[in-house]
Amino acid sequence: MRANCSRSSACPANGSEEELQAELEAHGNLELVFTVMSAVMMGLLMFSLGCSVDIRKLWLHIRRPWGIAVGLICQFGLMPFIAYLLAISFSLKPAQAIVVLIMGCCPGGTISNIFTFWVDGDMDLSISMTTCSTLAALGMMPLCLYLYTWSWRLEQNLSIPYQNIGITLVCLTIPVAFGICVNYRWPKPSKIILKIGAIVGGALLLVVAVAGVVLAKGSWNSDIILLTISFIFPLIGHVMGFLLALLTHQSWQRCRTISLETGAQNIQMCVTMLQLSFTTTQLVEMFSFPLAYGLFQVLDGFLIVAAYQTYKRGLKNKHRQENPGCVKACQKRQIPSPHETSTFLEVNEEATMTPGLSG
């Protein structure tokens, strides 16, 4: 059942039909760019990142899914609750509150995988969390939306984009499976593919962010409250995900991974759900939030990577100053993966693989 636009505050006041059509065409072009770029980026990126996955470590995560369980709690426990608190705190209108809640209930996006690589996170856990959260979204999205939206008494039914979820799962699992096979059969070339994929993925993220800013320049005139929420929402998700992982005695590497997975949401899935559930007049106001959220989560990710890399260099310099005799020996040693360059950042990482040993 569709919402009555004449009674909704989401309808644009005194807006002509031509202006509305022009805005919808702009959003359609933006959606096409994001869809094509996301498909290309996801396929290439997940194949290259799959080259970093060790089948034995992946099987360990499946056998003892403690890290995956913590990530799912963050994804479908913390994020919807944070979205609800933000909607209540800022006294949002029903249409605005719904779009914030839909974003909070979406599964994790693939953007978190590339940022996890650049902060030397657990790639096996990151890819496992992205796949599991997308699969769990088939049941958790309807459940979370039902629990948090009943107080607004919507006049329209929210449509879950099951087809979009299925396509996302296919785009995740197939390239990753090929990447795992390449890493298992040809470990040395897989390291080169991994580095190239990480660089190309970062460049694609910048292109998507710039394209979003240019094509959606008319949407930035929307409600300043929604823009504020789109800025602080991913930051709160990163912080709360890190704290929950820390409280559950995860390793530092896993804490970084879960933090990035928590704050990064699947923007395309949110946009698809809005299109399936709301009228065209409501979409003009709603589209600005997922676009702004996508832009800010990219910027937040680059800031986190820059902060980590700065910290990493400082720690390396300190290590070299304290141990000048081992610099030459370290330079002679070949380092096959960027993750191994930060082994001095992890203190007894294997001892914290399970909660029982973390103490």
Short mmCIF file of C-alpha atoms in Angstrom, two decimals:
data_model
loop_
_atom_site.label_atom_id
_atom_site.label_comp_id
_atom_site.label_asym_id
_atom_site.label_seq_id
_atom_site.Cartn_x
_atom_site.Cartn_y
_atom_site.Cartn_z
CA MET A 1 0.00 0.00 0.00
CA ARG A 2 1.48 3.35 -1.03
CA ALA A 3 1.72 6.31 1.28
CA ASN A 4 -0.62 9.24 0.55
CA CYS A 5 1.71 11.94 -0.68
CA SER A 6 -0.71 14.78 -0.02
CA ARG A 7 -0.56 14.08 3.69
CA SER A 8 3.16 13.38 3.88
CA SER A 9 5.76 15.99 4.71
CA ALA A 10 8.12 14.18 2.32
CA CYS A 11 6.39 15.71 -0.75
CA PRO A 12 8.24 18.69 -2.28
CA ALA A 13 6.30 21.91 -1.77
CA ASN A 14 5.31 23.85 -4.91
CA GLY A 15 7.52 21.63 -7.08
CA SER A 16 6.69 21.48 -10.76
CA GLU A 17 6.35 18.19 -12.57
CA GLU A 18 9.22 19.06 -14.93
CA GLU A 19 11.64 19.69 -12.06
CA LEU A 20 10.60 16.46 -10.41
CA GLN A 21 11.14 14.53 -13.63
CA ALA A 22 14.57 16.14 -14.08
CA GLU A 23 15.61 15.18 -10.56
CA LEU A 24 14.44 11.61 -11.06
CA GLU A 25 16.38 11.36 -14.32
CA ALA A 26 19.50 12.61 -12.54
CA HIS A 27 19.01 9.99 -9.85
CA GLY A 28 18.48 7.36 -12.56
CA ASN A 29 21.77 8.29 -14.24
CA LEU A 30 23.51 8.24 -10.88
CA GLU A 31 22.07 4.84 -10.08
CA LEU A 32 23.23 3.46 -13.44
CA VAL A 33 26.78 4.74 -12.86
CA PHE A 34 26.86 3.30 -9.36
CA THR A 35 25.42 -0.03 -10.52
CA VAL A 36 27.96 -0.51 -13.32
CA MET A 37 30.90 0.72 -11.25
CA SER A 38 29.85 -1.38 -8.26
CA ALA A 39 29.52 -4.54 -10.38
CA VAL A 40 32.93 -4.05 -12.00
CA MET A 41 34.57 -3.06 -8.73
CA MET A 42 33.01 -5.94 -6.80
CA GLY A 43 34.01 -8.61 -9.31
CA LEU A 44 37.63 -7.51 -9.78
CA LEU A 45 38.11 -6.54 -6.18
CA MET A 46 36.74 -9.73 -4.68
CA PHE A 47 38.83 -11.84 -7.08
CA SER A 48 42.02 -10.00 -6.13
CA LEU A 49 41.20 -10.02 -2.42
CA GLY A 50 40.31 -13.70 -2.67
CA CYS A 51 43.97 -14.25 -3.58
CA SER A 52 44.82 -13.29 0.02
CA VAL A 53 42.53 -15.92 1.56
CA ASP A 54 44.16 -18.98 3.06
CA ILE A 55 41.79 -21.93 2.76
CA ARG A 56 42.97 -23.33 6.10
CA LYS A 57 42.32 -20.08 7.97
CA LEU A 58 38.96 -19.73 6.24
CA TRP A 59 38.01 -23.21 7.38
CA LEU A 60 39.10 -22.30 10.90
CA HIS A 61 36.68 -19.32 10.86
CA ILE A 62 33.91 -21.64 9.70
CA ARG A 63 34.64 -24.27 12.33
CA ARG A 64 34.98 -21.72 15.14
CA PRO A 65 32.84 -18.79 13.96
CA TRP A 66 33.39 -16.62 17.03
CA GLY A 67 34.68 -13.66 15.04
CA ILE A 68 31.88 -14.04 12.48
CA ALA A 69 29.30 -14.16 15.29
CA VAL A 70 30.65 -10.93 16.83
CA GLY A 71 30.53 -9.30 13.39
CA LEU A 72 26.91 -10.36 12.84
CA ILE A 73 25.94 -8.98 16.24
CA CYS A 74 27.52 -5.67 15.25
CA GLN A 75 25.88 -5.70 11.83
CA PHE A 76 22.31 -6.62 12.79
CA GLY A 77 22.34 -5.74 16.47
CA LEU A 78 24.33 -2.54 16.86
CA MET A 79 23.72 -0.81 13.52
CA PRO A 80 19.89 -0.98 13.51
CA PHE A 81 19.83 0.09 17.17
CA ILE A 82 22.17 3.02 16.46
CA ALA A 83 19.98 4.03 13.50
CA TYR A 84 16.90 3.96 15.74
CA LEU A 85 18.61 6.06 18.41
CA LEU A 86 19.72 8.61 15.80
CA ALA A 87 16.20 8.86 14.40
CA ILE A 88 14.77 9.43 17.89
CA SER A 89 17.52 11.82 19.00
CA PHE A 90 17.19 14.08 15.94
CA SER A 91 13.36 13.87 15.95
CA LEU A 92 13.27 12.82 12.30
CA LYS A 93 10.11 12.76 10.25
CA PRO A 94 8.78 9.26 9.49
CA ALA A 95 10.08 9.26 5.89
CA GLN A 96 13.54 10.38 7.05
CA ALA A 97 13.61 7.94 9.96
CA ILE A 98 12.73 5.04 7.67
CA VAL A 99 15.61 5.66 5.27
CA VAL A 100 18.07 5.86 8.20
CA LEU A 101 16.72 2.58 9.59
CA ILE A 102 16.91 0.86 6.20
CA MET A 103 20.56 1.87 5.93
CA GLY A 104 21.24 0.54 9.42
CA CYS A 105 19.62 -2.81 8.60
CA CYS A 106 21.55 -3.37 5.36
CA PRO A 107 24.39 -5.95 5.35
CA GLY A 108 28.04 -5.06 5.10
CA GLY A 109 29.46 -3.78 1.84
CA THR A 110 32.53 -4.91 -0.09
CA ILE A 111 34.14 -1.53 0.50
CA SER A 112 35.17 -2.81 3.93
CA ASN A 113 37.29 -5.57 2.38
CA ILE A 114 39.69 -3.24 0.64
CA PHE A 115 40.04 -1.02 3.70
CA THR A 116 40.69 -4.12 5.80
CA PHE A 117 43.55 -5.01 3.47
CA TRP A 118 45.15 -1.57 3.85
CA VAL A 119 45.03 -1.73 7.68
CA ASP A 120 46.53 -5.25 7.75
CA GLY A 121 43.30 -6.77 9.01
CA ASP A 122 42.13 -10.37 8.90
CA MET A 123 41.12 -10.79 5.25
CA ASP A 124 39.72 -14.27 5.85
CA LEU A 125 37.43 -12.90 8.55
CA SER A 126 36.52 -9.82 6.51
CA ILE A 127 35.39 -11.77 3.46
CA SER A 128 33.62 -14.32 5.66
CA MET A 129 31.75 -11.55 7.49
CA THR A 130 30.70 -9.81 4.27
CA THR A 131 29.38 -13.07 2.81
CA CYS A 132 27.64 -14.19 6.00
CA SER A 133 26.02 -10.81 6.65
CA THR A 134 24.69 -10.71 3.07
CA LEU A 135 23.28 -14.21 3.50
CA ALA A 136 21.83 -13.39 6.92
CA ALA A 137 20.18 -10.27 5.48
CA LEU A 138 17.56 -12.53 3.86
CA GLY A 139 15.99 -12.98 7.28
CA MET A 140 17.51 -10.30 9.50
CA MET A 141 16.55 -7.29 7.36
CA PRO A 142 12.78 -7.99 7.53
CA LEU A 143 13.03 -8.82 11.23
CA CYS A 144 14.97 -5.69 12.19
CA LEU A 145 12.78 -3.41 10.08
CA TYR A 146 9.65 -4.91 11.61
CA LEU A 147 10.95 -4.39 15.15
CA TYR A 148 12.10 -0.80 14.68
CA THR A 149 9.49 0.65 12.29
CA TRP A 150 6.21 -0.41 13.90
CA SER A 151 6.09 2.77 15.99
CA TRP A 152 5.90 4.94 12.83
CA ARG A 153 2.85 3.06 11.44
CA LEU A 154 3.84 3.04 7.80
CA GLU A 155 1.07 3.14 5.22
CA GLN A 156 3.19 1.25 2.70
CA ASN A 157 4.86 -2.13 2.88
CA LEU A 158 8.66 -2.29 2.79
CA SER A 159 9.93 -4.57 0.03
CA ILE A 160 13.11 -6.53 0.75
CA PRO A 161 15.33 -6.69 -2.40
CA TYR A 162 15.85 -10.46 -2.35
CA GLN A 163 17.00 -10.47 -5.98
CA ASN A 164 19.63 -7.84 -5.20
CA ILE A 165 20.81 -9.88 -2.21
CA GLY A 166 21.14 -12.98 -4.40
CA ILE A 167 23.13 -11.08 -7.03
CA THR A 168 25.42 -9.71 -4.32
CA LEU A 169 26.03 -13.22 -2.97
CA VAL A 170 26.93 -14.48 -6.44
CA CYS A 171 29.27 -11.52 -7.05
CA LEU A 172 30.92 -12.25 -3.70
CA THR A 173 31.33 -16.01 -3.70
CA ILE A 174 32.33 -16.77 -7.30
CA PRO A 175 35.22 -14.25 -7.63
CA VAL A 176 36.45 -15.11 -4.13
CA ALA A 177 36.38 -18.83 -4.96
CA PHE A 178 38.50 -18.20 -8.08
CA GLY A 179 40.88 -16.05 -6.02
CA ILE A 180 41.26 -18.79 -3.40
CA CYS A 181 42.05 -21.32 -6.13
CA VAL A 182 44.68 -19.02 -7.64
CA ASN A 183 46.26 -18.49 -4.23
CA TYR A 184 46.31 -22.24 -3.59
CA ARG A 185 47.74 -23.19 -7.01
CA TRP A 186 50.02 -20.21 -7.70
CA PRO A 187 50.88 -18.44 -4.42
CA LYS A 188 53.54 -16.11 -5.86
CA PRO A 189 51.49 -14.63 -8.74
CA SER A 190 48.54 -14.28 -6.36
CA LYS A 191 50.53 -11.76 -4.29
CA ILE A 192 51.01 -9.58 -7.38
CA ILE A 193 47.31 -9.85 -8.25
CA LEU A 194 46.45 -8.90 -4.67
CA LYS A 195 48.56 -5.73 -4.73
CA ILE A 196 47.25 -4.65 -8.14
CA GLY A 197 43.66 -5.34 -7.09
CA ALA A 198 44.05 -3.33 -3.90
CA ILE A 199 45.41 -0.33 -5.82
CA VAL A 200 42.76 -0.55 -8.54
CA GLY A 201 40.05 -0.99 -5.92
CA GLY A 202 41.17 2.15 -4.10
CA ALA A 203 41.18 4.08 -7.38
CA LEU A 204 37.66 2.85 -8.20
CA LEU A 205 36.47 3.97 -4.77
CA LEU A 206 37.75 7.46 -5.46
CA VAL A 207 36.09 7.49 -8.89
CA VAL A 208 32.75 6.40 -7.43
CA ALA A 209 33.00 9.00 -4.66
CA VAL A 210 33.81 11.81 -7.11
CA ALA A 211 31.05 10.68 -9.49
CA GLY A 212 28.59 10.67 -6.61
CA VAL A 213 29.51 14.22 -5.62
CA VAL A 214 29.30 15.54 -9.19
CA LEU A 215 26.11 13.80 -10.28
CA ALA A 216 24.26 14.36 -7.00
CA LYS A 217 25.22 18.00 -6.52
CA GLY A 218 21.54 18.96 -6.44
CA SER A 219 20.89 16.54 -3.59
CA TRP A 220 23.26 18.27 -1.20
CA ASN A 221 20.65 21.00 -0.70
CA SER A 222 18.55 18.57 1.32
CA ASP A 223 17.93 18.57 5.04
CA ILE A 224 21.11 19.40 6.96
CA ILE A 225 20.04 16.96 9.70
CA LEU A 226 20.17 14.01 7.29
CA LEU A 227 23.60 15.09 6.08
CA THR A 228 24.78 15.31 9.70
CA ILE A 229 23.48 11.81 10.43
CA SER A 230 25.09 10.43 7.25
CA PHE A 231 28.41 11.82 8.51
CA ILE A 232 28.31 10.55 12.09
CA PHE A 233 26.51 7.24 11.48
CA PRO A 234 29.46 5.34 9.91
CA LEU A 235 31.86 6.82 12.48
CA ILE A 236 29.69 5.58 15.35
CA GLY A 237 29.50 2.17 13.66
CA HIS A 238 33.30 1.93 13.39
CA VAL A 239 33.83 2.92 17.02
CA MET A 240 31.11 0.67 18.47
CA GLY A 241 32.22 -2.29 16.37
CA PHE A 242 35.79 -1.89 17.60
CA LEU A 243 34.68 -1.62 21.24
CA LEU A 244 32.45 -4.69 21.06
CA ALA A 245 35.24 -6.72 19.43
CA LEU A 246 37.59 -5.52 22.16
CA LEU A 247 35.13 -6.47 24.91
CA THR A 248 34.80 -9.97 23.45
CA HIS A 249 38.60 -10.39 23.65
CA GLN A 250 39.26 -10.43 19.91
CA SER A 251 42.80 -9.83 18.67
CA TRP A 252 43.83 -6.34 17.53
CA GLN A 253 43.81 -7.54 13.95
CA ARG A 254 40.24 -8.81 14.30
CA CYS A 255 39.18 -5.64 16.13
CA ARG A 256 40.28 -3.54 13.16
CA THR A 257 38.48 -5.89 10.79
CA ILE A 258 35.19 -5.96 12.71
CA SER A 259 35.29 -2.18 13.14
CA LEU A 260 35.54 -1.57 9.39
CA GLU A 261 32.91 -4.20 8.62
CA THR A 262 30.45 -2.63 11.06
CA GLY A 263 30.55 0.92 9.71
CA ALA A 264 30.49 -0.04 6.00
CA GLN A 265 26.99 -0.71 4.63
CA ASN A 266 25.74 -1.95 1.26
CA ILE A 267 24.58 1.32 -0.35
CA GLN A 268 23.24 -0.28 -3.52
CA MET A 269 20.94 -2.55 -1.52
CA CYS A 270 19.54 0.43 0.39
CA VAL A 271 18.85 2.34 -2.85
CA THR A 272 17.13 -0.70 -4.40
CA MET A 273 14.90 -1.16 -1.36
CA LEU A 274 13.87 2.51 -1.44
CA GLN A 275 12.89 2.19 -5.10
CA LEU A 276 10.80 -0.88 -4.42
CA SER A 277 8.99 0.56 -1.40
CA PHE A 278 8.29 4.28 -1.96
CA THR A 279 6.71 6.61 -4.48
CA THR A 280 8.75 8.73 -6.88
CA THR A 281 8.00 11.94 -4.99
CA GLN A 282 9.30 10.48 -1.74
CA LEU A 283 12.42 9.13 -3.43
CA VAL A 284 13.62 12.64 -4.33
CA GLU A 285 14.05 13.45 -0.65
CA MET A 286 15.21 10.00 0.44
CA PHE A 287 17.94 9.45 -2.16
CA SER A 288 20.22 12.07 -0.67
CA PHE A 289 20.86 10.07 2.50
CA PRO A 290 22.32 6.82 1.02
CA LEU A 291 24.42 8.87 -1.41
CA ALA A 292 25.81 11.01 1.39
CA TYR A 293 26.36 7.95 3.58
CA GLY A 294 28.30 6.23 0.79
CA LEU A 295 30.50 9.27 0.31
CA PHE A 296 31.24 9.70 3.99
CA GLN A 297 31.98 6.02 4.59
CA VAL A 298 34.58 6.17 1.79
CA LEU A 299 36.15 9.29 3.34
CA ASP A 300 36.09 7.71 6.81
CA GLY A 301 37.77 4.60 5.45
CA PHE A 302 40.58 6.58 3.86
CA LEU A 303 41.07 8.54 7.09
CA ILE A 304 41.29 5.31 9.10
CA VAL A 305 43.80 3.86 6.62
CA ALA A 306 45.88 7.06 6.70
CA ALA A 307 45.90 7.09 10.51
CA TYR A 308 46.91 3.42 10.67
CA GLN A 309 49.66 3.76 8.08
CA THR A 310 51.04 6.81 9.93
CA TYR A 311 51.02 4.88 13.20
CA LYS A 312 52.65 1.91 11.49
CA ARG A 313 55.50 4.01 10.06
CA GLY A 314 56.09 5.66 13.41
CA LEU A 315 56.29 2.29 15.12
CA LYS A 316 58.68 1.01 12.46
CA ASN A 317 60.97 4.00 12.88
CA LYS A 318 60.93 3.55 16.64
CA HIS A 319 61.72 -0.14 16.22
CA ARG A 320 64.66 0.66 13.95
CA GLN A 321 66.05 3.24 16.36
CA GLU A 322 65.87 0.83 19.26
CA ASN A 323 67.33 -2.08 17.25
CA PRO A 324 69.72 -0.61 14.65
CA GLY A 325 71.63 -3.89 14.29
CA CYS A 326 68.68 -5.80 12.81
CA VAL A 327 67.85 -3.28 10.06
CA LYS A 328 70.16 -4.86 7.49
CA ALA A 329 68.98 -8.36 8.37
CA CYS A 330 65.36 -7.25 7.98
CA GLN A 331 66.10 -5.70 4.59
CA LYS A 332 67.63 -8.92 3.28
CA ARG A 333 64.57 -10.95 4.26
CA GLN A 334 61.90 -11.17 1.54
CA ILE A 335 58.43 -10.20 2.68
CA PRO A 336 55.79 -11.86 0.49
CA SER A 337 52.72 -10.09 1.86
CA PRO A 338 52.01 -6.63 3.26
CA HIS A 339 50.30 -8.27 6.21
CA GLU A 340 53.57 -9.75 7.34
CA THR A 341 55.21 -6.33 7.45
CA SER A 342 53.09 -5.49 10.46
CA THR A 343 53.77 -8.62 12.49
CA PHE A 344 55.53 -6.49 15.08
CA LEU A 345 52.18 -4.74 15.65
CA GLU A 346 50.58 -7.99 16.80
CA VAL A 347 51.63 -9.40 20.16
CA ASN A 348 51.12 -13.15 20.21
CA GLU A 349 48.31 -13.00 17.60
CA GLU A 350 47.76 -16.73 17.48
CA ALA A 351 47.19 -16.84 21.22
CA THR A 352 44.09 -14.68 20.80
CA MET A 353 42.41 -16.73 18.10
CA THR A 354 39.84 -18.02 20.60
CA PRO A 355 38.19 -16.19 23.51
CA GLY A 356 39.35 -18.75 26.01
CA LEU A 357 43.01 -18.10 25.31
CA SER A 358 42.80 -14.35 24.93
CA GLY A 359 43.35 -13.71 28.61
#
